[in-house]
GROMACS .gro file of C-alpha atoms in nm:
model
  370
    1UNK     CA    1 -12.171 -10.542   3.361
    2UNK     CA    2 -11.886 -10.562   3.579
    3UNK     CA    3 -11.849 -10.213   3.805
    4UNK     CA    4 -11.588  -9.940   3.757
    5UNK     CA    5 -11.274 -10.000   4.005
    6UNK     CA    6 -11.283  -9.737   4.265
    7UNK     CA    7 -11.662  -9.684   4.295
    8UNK     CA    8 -11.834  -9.736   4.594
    9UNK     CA    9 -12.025 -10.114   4.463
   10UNK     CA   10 -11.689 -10.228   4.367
   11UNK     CA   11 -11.552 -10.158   4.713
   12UNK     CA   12 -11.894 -10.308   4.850
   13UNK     CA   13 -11.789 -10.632   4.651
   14UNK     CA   14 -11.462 -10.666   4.823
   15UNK     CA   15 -11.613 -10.566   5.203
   16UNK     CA   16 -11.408 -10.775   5.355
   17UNK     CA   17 -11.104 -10.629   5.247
   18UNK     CA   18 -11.259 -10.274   5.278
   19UNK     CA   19 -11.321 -10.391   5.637
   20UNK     CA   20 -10.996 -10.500   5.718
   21UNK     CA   21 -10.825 -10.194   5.576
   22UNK     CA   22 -11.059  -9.937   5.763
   23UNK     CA   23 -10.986 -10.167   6.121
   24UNK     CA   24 -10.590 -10.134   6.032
   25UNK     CA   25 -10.667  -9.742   6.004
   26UNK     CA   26 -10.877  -9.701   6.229
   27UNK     CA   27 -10.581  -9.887   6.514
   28UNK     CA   28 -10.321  -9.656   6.307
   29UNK     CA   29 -10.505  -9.377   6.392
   30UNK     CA   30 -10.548  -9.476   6.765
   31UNK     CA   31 -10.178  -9.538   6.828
   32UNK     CA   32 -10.109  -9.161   6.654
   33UNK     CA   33 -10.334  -9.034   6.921
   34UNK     CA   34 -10.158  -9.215   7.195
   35UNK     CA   35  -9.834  -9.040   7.040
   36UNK     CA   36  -9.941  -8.718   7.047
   37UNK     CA   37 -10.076  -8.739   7.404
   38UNK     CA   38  -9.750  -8.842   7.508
   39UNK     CA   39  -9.552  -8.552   7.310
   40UNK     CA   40  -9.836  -8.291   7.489
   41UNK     CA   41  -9.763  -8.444   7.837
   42UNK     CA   42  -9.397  -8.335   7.748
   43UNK     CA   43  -9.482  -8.002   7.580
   44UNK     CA   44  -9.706  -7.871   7.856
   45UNK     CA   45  -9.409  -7.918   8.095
   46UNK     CA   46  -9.105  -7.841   7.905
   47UNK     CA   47  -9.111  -7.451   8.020
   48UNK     CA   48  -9.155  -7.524   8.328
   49UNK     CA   49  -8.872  -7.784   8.342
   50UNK     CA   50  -8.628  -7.559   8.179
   51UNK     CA   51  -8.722  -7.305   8.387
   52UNK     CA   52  -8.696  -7.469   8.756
   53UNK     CA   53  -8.442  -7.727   8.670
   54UNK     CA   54  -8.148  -7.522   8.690
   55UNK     CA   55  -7.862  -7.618   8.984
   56UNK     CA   56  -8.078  -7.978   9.034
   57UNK     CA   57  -7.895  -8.271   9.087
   58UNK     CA   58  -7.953  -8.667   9.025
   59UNK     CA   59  -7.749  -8.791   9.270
   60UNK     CA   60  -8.059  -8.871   9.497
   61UNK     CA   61  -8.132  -9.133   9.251
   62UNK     CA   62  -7.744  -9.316   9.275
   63UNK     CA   63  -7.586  -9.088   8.950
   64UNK     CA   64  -7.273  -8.906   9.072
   65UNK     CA   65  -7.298  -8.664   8.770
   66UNK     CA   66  -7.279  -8.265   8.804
   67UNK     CA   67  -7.565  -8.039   8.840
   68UNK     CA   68  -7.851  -7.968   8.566
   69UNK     CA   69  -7.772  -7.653   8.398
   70UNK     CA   70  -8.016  -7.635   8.180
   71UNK     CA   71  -8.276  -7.840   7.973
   72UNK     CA   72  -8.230  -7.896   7.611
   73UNK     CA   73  -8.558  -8.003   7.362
   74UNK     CA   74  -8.569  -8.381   7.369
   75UNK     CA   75  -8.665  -8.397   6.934
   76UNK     CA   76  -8.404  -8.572   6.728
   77UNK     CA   77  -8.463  -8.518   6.368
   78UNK     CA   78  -8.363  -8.872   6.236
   79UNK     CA   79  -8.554  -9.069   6.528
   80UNK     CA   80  -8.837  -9.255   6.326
   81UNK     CA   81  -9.152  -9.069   6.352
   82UNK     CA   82  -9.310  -9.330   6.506
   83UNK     CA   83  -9.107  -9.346   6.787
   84UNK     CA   84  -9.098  -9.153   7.125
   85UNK     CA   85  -8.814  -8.895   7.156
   86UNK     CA   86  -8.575  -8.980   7.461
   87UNK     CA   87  -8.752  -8.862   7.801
   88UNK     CA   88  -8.519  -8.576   7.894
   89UNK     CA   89  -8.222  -8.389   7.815
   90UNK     CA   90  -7.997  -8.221   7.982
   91UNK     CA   91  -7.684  -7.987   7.985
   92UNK     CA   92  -7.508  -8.037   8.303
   93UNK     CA   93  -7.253  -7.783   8.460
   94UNK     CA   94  -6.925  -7.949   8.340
   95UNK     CA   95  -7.058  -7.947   8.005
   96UNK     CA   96  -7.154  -8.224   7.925
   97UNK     CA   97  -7.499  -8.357   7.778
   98UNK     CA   98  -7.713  -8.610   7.984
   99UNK     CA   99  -7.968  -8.806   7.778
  100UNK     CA  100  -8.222  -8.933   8.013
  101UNK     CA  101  -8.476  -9.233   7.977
  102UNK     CA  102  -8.708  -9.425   8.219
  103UNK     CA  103  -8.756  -9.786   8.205
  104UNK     CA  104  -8.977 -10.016   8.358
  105UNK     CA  105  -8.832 -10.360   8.232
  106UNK     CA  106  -8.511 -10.453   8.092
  107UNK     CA  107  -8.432 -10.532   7.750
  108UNK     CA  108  -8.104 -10.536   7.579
  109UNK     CA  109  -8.243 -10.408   7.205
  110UNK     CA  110  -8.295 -10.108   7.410
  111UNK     CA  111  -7.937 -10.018   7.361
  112UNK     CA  112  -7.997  -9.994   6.979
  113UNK     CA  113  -8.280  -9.757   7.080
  114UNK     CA  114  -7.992  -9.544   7.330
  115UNK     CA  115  -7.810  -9.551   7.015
  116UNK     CA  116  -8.006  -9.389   6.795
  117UNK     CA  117  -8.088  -9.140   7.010
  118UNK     CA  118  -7.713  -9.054   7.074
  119UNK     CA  119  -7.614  -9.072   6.698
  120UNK     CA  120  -7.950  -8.837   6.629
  121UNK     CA  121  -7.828  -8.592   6.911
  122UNK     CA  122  -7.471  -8.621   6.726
  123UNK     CA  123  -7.638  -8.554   6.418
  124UNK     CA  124  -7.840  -8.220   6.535
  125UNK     CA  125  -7.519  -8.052   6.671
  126UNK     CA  126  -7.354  -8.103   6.328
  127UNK     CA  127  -7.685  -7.965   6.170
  128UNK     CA  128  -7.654  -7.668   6.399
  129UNK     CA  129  -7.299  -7.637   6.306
  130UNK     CA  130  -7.218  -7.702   6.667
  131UNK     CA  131  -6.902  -7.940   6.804
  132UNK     CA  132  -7.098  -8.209   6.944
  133UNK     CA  133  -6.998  -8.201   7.368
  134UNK     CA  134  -6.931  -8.570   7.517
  135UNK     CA  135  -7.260  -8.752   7.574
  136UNK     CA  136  -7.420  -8.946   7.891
  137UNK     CA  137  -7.696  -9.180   7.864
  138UNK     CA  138  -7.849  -9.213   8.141
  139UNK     CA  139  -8.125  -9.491   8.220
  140UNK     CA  140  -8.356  -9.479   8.566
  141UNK     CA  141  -8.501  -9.800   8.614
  142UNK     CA  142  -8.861  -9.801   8.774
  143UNK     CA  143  -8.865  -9.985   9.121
  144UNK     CA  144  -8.992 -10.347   8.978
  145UNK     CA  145  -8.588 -10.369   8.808
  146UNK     CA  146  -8.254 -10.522   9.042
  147UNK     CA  147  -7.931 -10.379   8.947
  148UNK     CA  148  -7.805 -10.762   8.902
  149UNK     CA  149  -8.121 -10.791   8.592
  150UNK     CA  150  -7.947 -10.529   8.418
  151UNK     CA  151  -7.563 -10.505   8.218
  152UNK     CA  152  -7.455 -10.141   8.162
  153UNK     CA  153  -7.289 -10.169   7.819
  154UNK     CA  154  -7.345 -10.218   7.482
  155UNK     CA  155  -7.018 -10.319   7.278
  156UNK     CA  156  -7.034 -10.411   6.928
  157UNK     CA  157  -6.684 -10.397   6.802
  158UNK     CA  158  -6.695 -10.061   6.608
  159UNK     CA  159  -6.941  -9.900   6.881
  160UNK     CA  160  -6.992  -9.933   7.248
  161UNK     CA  161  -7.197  -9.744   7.418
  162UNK     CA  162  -7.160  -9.704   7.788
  163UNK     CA  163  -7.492  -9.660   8.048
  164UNK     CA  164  -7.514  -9.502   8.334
  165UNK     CA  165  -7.815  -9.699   8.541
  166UNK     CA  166  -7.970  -9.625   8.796
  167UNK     CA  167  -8.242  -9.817   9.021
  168UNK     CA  168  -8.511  -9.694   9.220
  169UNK     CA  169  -8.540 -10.038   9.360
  170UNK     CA  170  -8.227  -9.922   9.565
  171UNK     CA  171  -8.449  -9.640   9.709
  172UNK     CA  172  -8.663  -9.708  10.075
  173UNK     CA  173  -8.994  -9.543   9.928
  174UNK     CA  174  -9.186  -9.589  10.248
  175UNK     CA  175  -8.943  -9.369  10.452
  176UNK     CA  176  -8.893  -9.128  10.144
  177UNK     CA  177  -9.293  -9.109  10.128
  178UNK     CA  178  -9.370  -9.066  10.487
  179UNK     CA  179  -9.075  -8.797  10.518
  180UNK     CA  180  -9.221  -8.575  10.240
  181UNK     CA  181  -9.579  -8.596  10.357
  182UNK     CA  182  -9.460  -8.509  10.704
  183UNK     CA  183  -9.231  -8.173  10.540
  184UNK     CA  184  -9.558  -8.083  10.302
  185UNK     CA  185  -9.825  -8.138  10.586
  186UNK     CA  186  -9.593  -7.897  10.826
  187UNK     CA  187  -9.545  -7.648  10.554
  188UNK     CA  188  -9.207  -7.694  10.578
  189UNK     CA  189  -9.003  -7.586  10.233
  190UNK     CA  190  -8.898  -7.873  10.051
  191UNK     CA  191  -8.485  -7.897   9.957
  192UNK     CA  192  -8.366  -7.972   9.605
  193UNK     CA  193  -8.276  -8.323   9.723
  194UNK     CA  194  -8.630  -8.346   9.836
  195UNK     CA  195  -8.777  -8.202   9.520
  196UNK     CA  196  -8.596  -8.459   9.306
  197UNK     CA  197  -8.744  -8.727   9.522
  198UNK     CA  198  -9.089  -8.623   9.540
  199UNK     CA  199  -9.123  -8.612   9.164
  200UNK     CA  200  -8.952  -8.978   9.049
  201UNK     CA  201  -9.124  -9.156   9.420
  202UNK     CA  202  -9.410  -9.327   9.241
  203UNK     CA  203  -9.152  -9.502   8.997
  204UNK     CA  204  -8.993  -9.596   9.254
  205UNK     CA  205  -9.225  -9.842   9.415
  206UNK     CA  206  -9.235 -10.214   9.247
  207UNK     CA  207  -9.588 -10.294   9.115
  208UNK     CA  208  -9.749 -10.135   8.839
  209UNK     CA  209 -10.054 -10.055   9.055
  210UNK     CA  210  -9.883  -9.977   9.337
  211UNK     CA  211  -9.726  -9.698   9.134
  212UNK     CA  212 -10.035  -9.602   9.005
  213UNK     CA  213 -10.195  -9.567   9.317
  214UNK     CA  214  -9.872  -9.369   9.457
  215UNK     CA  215  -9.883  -9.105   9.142
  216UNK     CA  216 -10.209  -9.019   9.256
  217UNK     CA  217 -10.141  -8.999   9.626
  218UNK     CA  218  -9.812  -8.756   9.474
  219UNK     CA  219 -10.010  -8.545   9.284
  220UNK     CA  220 -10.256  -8.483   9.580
  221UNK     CA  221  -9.964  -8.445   9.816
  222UNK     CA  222  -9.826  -8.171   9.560
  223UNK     CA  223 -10.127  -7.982   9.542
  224UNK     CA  224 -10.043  -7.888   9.940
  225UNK     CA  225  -9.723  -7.756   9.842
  226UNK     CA  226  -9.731  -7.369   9.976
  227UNK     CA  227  -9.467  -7.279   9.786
  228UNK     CA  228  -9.588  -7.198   9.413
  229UNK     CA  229  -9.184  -7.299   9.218
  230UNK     CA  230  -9.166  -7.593   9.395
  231UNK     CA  231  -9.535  -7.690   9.364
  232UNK     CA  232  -9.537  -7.636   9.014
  233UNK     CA  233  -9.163  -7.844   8.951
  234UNK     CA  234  -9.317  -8.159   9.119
  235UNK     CA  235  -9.625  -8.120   8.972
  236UNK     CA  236  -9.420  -8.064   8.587
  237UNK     CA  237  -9.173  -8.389   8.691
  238UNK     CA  238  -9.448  -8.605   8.782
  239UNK     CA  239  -9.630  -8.514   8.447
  240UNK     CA  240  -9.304  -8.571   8.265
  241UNK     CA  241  -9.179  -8.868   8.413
  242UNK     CA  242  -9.425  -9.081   8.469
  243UNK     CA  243  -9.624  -9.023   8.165
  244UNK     CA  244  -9.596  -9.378   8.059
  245UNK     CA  245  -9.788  -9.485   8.379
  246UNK     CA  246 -10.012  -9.190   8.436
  247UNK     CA  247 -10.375  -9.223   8.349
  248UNK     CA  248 -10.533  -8.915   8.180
  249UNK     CA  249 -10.774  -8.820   8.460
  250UNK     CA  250 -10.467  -8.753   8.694
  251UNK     CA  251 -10.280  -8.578   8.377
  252UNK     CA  252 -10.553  -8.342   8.322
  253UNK     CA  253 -10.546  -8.261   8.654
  254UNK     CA  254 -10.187  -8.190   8.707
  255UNK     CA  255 -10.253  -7.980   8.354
  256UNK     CA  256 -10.508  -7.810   8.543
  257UNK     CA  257 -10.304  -7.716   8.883
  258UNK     CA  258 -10.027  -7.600   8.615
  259UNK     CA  259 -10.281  -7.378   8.420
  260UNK     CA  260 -10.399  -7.190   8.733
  261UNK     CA  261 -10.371  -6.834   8.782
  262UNK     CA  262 -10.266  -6.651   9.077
  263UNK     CA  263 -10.585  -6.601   9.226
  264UNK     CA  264 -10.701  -6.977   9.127
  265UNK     CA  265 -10.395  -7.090   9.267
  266UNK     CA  266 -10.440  -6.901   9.628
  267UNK     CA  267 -10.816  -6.982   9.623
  268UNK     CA  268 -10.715  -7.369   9.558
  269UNK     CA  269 -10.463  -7.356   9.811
  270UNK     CA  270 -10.715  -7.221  10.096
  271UNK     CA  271 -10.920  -7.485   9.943
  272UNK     CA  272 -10.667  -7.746  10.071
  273UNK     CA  273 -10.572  -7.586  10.411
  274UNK     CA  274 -10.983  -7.597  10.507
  275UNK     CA  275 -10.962  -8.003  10.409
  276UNK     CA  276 -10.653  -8.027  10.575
  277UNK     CA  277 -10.776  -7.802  10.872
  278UNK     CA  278 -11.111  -8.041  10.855
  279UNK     CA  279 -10.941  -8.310  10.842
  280UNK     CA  280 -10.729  -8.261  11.172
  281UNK     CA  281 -11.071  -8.184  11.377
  282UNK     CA  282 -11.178  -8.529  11.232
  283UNK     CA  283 -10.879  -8.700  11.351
  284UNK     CA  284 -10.897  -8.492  11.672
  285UNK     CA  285 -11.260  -8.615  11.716
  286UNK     CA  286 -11.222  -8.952  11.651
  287UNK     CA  287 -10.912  -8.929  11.860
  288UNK     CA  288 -11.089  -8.778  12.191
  289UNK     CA  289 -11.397  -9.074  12.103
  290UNK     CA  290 -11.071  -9.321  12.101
  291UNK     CA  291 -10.949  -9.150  12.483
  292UNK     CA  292 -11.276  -9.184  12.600
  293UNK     CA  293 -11.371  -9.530  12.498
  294UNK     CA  294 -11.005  -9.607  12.631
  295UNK     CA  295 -11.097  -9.464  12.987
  296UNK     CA  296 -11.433  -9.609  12.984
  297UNK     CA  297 -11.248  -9.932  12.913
  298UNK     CA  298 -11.033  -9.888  13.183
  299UNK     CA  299 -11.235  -9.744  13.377
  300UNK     CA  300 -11.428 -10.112  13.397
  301UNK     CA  301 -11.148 -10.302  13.368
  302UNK     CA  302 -11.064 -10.123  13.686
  303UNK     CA  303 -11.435 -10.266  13.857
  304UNK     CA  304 -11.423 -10.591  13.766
  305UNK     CA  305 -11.078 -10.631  13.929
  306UNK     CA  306 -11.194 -10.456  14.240
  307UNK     CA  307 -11.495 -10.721  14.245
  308UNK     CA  308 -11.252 -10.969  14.200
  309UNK     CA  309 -11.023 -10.846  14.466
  310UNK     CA  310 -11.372 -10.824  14.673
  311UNK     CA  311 -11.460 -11.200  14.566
  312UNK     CA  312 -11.108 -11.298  14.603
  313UNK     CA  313 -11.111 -11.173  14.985
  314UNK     CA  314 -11.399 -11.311  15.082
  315UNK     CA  315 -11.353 -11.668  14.946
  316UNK     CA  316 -11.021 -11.610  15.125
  317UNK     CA  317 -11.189 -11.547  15.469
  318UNK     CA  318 -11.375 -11.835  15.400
  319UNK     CA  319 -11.132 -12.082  15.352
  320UNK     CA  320 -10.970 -11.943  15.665
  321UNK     CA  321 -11.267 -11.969  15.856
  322UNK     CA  322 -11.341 -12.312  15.754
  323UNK     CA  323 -10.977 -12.378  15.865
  324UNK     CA  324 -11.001 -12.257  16.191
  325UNK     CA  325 -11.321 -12.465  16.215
  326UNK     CA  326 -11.096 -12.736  16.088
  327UNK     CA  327 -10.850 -12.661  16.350
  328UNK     CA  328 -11.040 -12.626  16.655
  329UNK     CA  329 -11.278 -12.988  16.581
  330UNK     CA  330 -10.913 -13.133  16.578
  331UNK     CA  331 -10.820 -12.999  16.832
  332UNK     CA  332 -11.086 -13.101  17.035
  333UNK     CA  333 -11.065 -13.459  16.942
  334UNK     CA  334 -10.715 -13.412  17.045
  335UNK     CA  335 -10.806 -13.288  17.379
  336UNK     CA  336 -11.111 -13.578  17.428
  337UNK     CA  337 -10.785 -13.828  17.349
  338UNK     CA  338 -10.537 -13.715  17.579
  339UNK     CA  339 -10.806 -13.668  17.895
  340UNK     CA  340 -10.831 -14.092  17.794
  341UNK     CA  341 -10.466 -14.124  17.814
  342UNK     CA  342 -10.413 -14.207  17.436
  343UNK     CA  343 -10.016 -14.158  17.355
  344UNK     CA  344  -9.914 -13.871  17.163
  345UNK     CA  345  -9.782 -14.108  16.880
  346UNK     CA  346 -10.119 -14.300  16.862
  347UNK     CA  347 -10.306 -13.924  16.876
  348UNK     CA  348 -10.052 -13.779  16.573
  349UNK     CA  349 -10.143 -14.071  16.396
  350UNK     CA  350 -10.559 -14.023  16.400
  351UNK     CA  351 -10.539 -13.591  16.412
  352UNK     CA  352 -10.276 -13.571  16.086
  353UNK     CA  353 -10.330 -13.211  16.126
  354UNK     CA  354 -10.119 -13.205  16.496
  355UNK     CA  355  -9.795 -13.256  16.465
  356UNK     CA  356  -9.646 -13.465  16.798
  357UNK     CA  357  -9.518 -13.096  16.951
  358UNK     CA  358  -9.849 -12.939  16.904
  359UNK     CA  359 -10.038 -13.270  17.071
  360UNK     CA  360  -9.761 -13.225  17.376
  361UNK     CA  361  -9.838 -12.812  17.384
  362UNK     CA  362 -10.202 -12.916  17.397
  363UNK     CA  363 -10.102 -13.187  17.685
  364UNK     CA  364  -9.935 -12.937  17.862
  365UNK     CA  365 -10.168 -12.669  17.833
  366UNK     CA  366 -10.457 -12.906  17.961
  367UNK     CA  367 -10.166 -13.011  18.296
  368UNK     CA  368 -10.165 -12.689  18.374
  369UNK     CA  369 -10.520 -12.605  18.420
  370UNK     CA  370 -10.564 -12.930  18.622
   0.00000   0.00000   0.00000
């Protein structure tokens, strides 16, 4: 008796199938996830953004554009679902709109993805009953793309669509990086400039890993920050912009620095001051151990060349002794050949070590004490 479709035998009968469709679920389900946690990396920050953004600028990063005015929400209605809305967007002080997105390789159906965003931010102003203001799209490239990988346009007859790159290949990271660390770990205030740097740095950098590593080296960095604003804008930008690199243990930390209250904040921030504080008298330890290794170093470097000198001198009055010796056996066989009446050529050539005026001094010398 064959078994009603839909019950659980007949689904048992096709288990392979079943199988299949709970694996293609199941992955379904898994990339939704991934979604969302890349929506709530933008949600958590977007107040923050919006509200410390104001009067920044992007020309740190090569864009001659005016300054942020203010930050607009990044949803476009008519973007598929499943795709990620654009990574930032902005009202600048002329007016205009900026639409912002950060890419880590270079592909040209990209530009059908720019252009979807800009007909879908189009399409939300005439929604809102709004005159749509001129449009930018902007594109940061991580630090792993060459301005000569990359063409700035996208012309297909009716449309073209023209980018506004920029490349934080261009950027000298090292210098950047060692200049903030120096300004945080002096308590110095950072700039806007500085600010703007601090919080796109690890893109900049060209290896995956490497930017990784330099996210998490950021996000420690930040949490010195004295200042609570600018702390919490680098902390919000490096959530934001490199949340298609970050891994979640660093995210849920910078969520957790963000969440802090007052009191956390202040009691995490002496927190830092008495590692930073410990780990100066480290460094000041292990750089008085260094001194004193370097003056016991020197210190026998300094005795062995004295005994040196000491062995040097000694060999030297030595050799100078035995030439003397030298000297005075020759010049005794000298004087034993002239008392026999040998010539001084013949005597010159037996004693090498006379020459014929020191054989005639000798000859003279030995006259006048007859």
């Amino acid at each position: 008796m064959p078994f009603p479709e839909g019950c659980l035998c007949h689904r048992e009968r096709k288990g392979g199938f079943v199988m299949e469709e709970t694996k293609k679920r199941k992955q379904k389900r898994k990339k939704h996830r991934e979604t969302d946690i890349a929506y709530q990396n933008k949600d958590i920050t977007s107040k923050l953004l919006a509200e410390y953004f104001g009067g920044k600028s992007f020309r740190v990063y090569g864009l001659d554009i005016p300054e942020v005015k203010a930050v607009l929400p990044t949803n476009i209605p008519s973007v598929r679902a499943n795709e990620l809305r654009l990574d930032n967007l902005f009202e600048l002080a002329d007016g205009t709109v900026a639409l912002v997105d950060y890419e880590s390789e270079y592909k040209k159906e990209d530009k059908v993805k720019y252009l979807n965003y800009l007909a879908g931010i189009a399409d939300r102003y005439q929604k809102q009953k709004k005159d749509c203001p001129t449009l930018r799209m902007l594109v940061i490239y991580t630090g792993d793309i060459e301005r000569r990988q990359v063409s700035d346009e996208y012309n297909i007859g009716a449309v073209r669509v023209k980018l506004e790159p920029a490349f934080l290949s261009e950027l000298d990271s090292g210098e950047i990086f060692r200049h903030l660390k120096e300004k945080v770990e002096k308590n110095e205030l950072l700039d806007d400039e500085e600010l703007m740097e601090f919080i796109i740095l690890p893109l900049s950098f060209r290896e995956k890993e490497e930017q990784k590593e330099k996210i998490r080296e950021s996000v420690k960095l930040a949490a010195q920050i004295q200042d609570r604003s600018r702390q919490l804008f680098a902390l919000a930008g490096i959530l934001t912009f490199t949340d298609k690199l970050i891994d979640t243990k660093t995210a849920d930390q910078i969520r957790r620095m963000i969440g802090m209250t007052k009191v956390g904040w202040i009691f995490e921030q002496e927190k830092q001051q008495a590692l930073a504080k410990a780990e100066e008298e480290k460094q000041k330890e292990l750089a008085k151990a260094e001194e004193e290794k370097q003056k016991e170093l020197a210190k026998a470097e300094e005795e062995k060349q004295k005994e040196l000198a000491k062995a040097e001198e000694e060999k030297q009055k030595e050799l100078a002794k035995a030439e003397a010796e030298k000297r005075q056996a020759a010049r005794e066989s000298v004087v034993k050949m002239i008392r026999k009446n040998y010539p001084t050529e013949e005597i010159a050539f037996i004693v090498s070590d006379f020459s014929w005026n020191d054989i005639e001094a000798v000859r003279e010398e030995l006259a006048g004490e007859e």
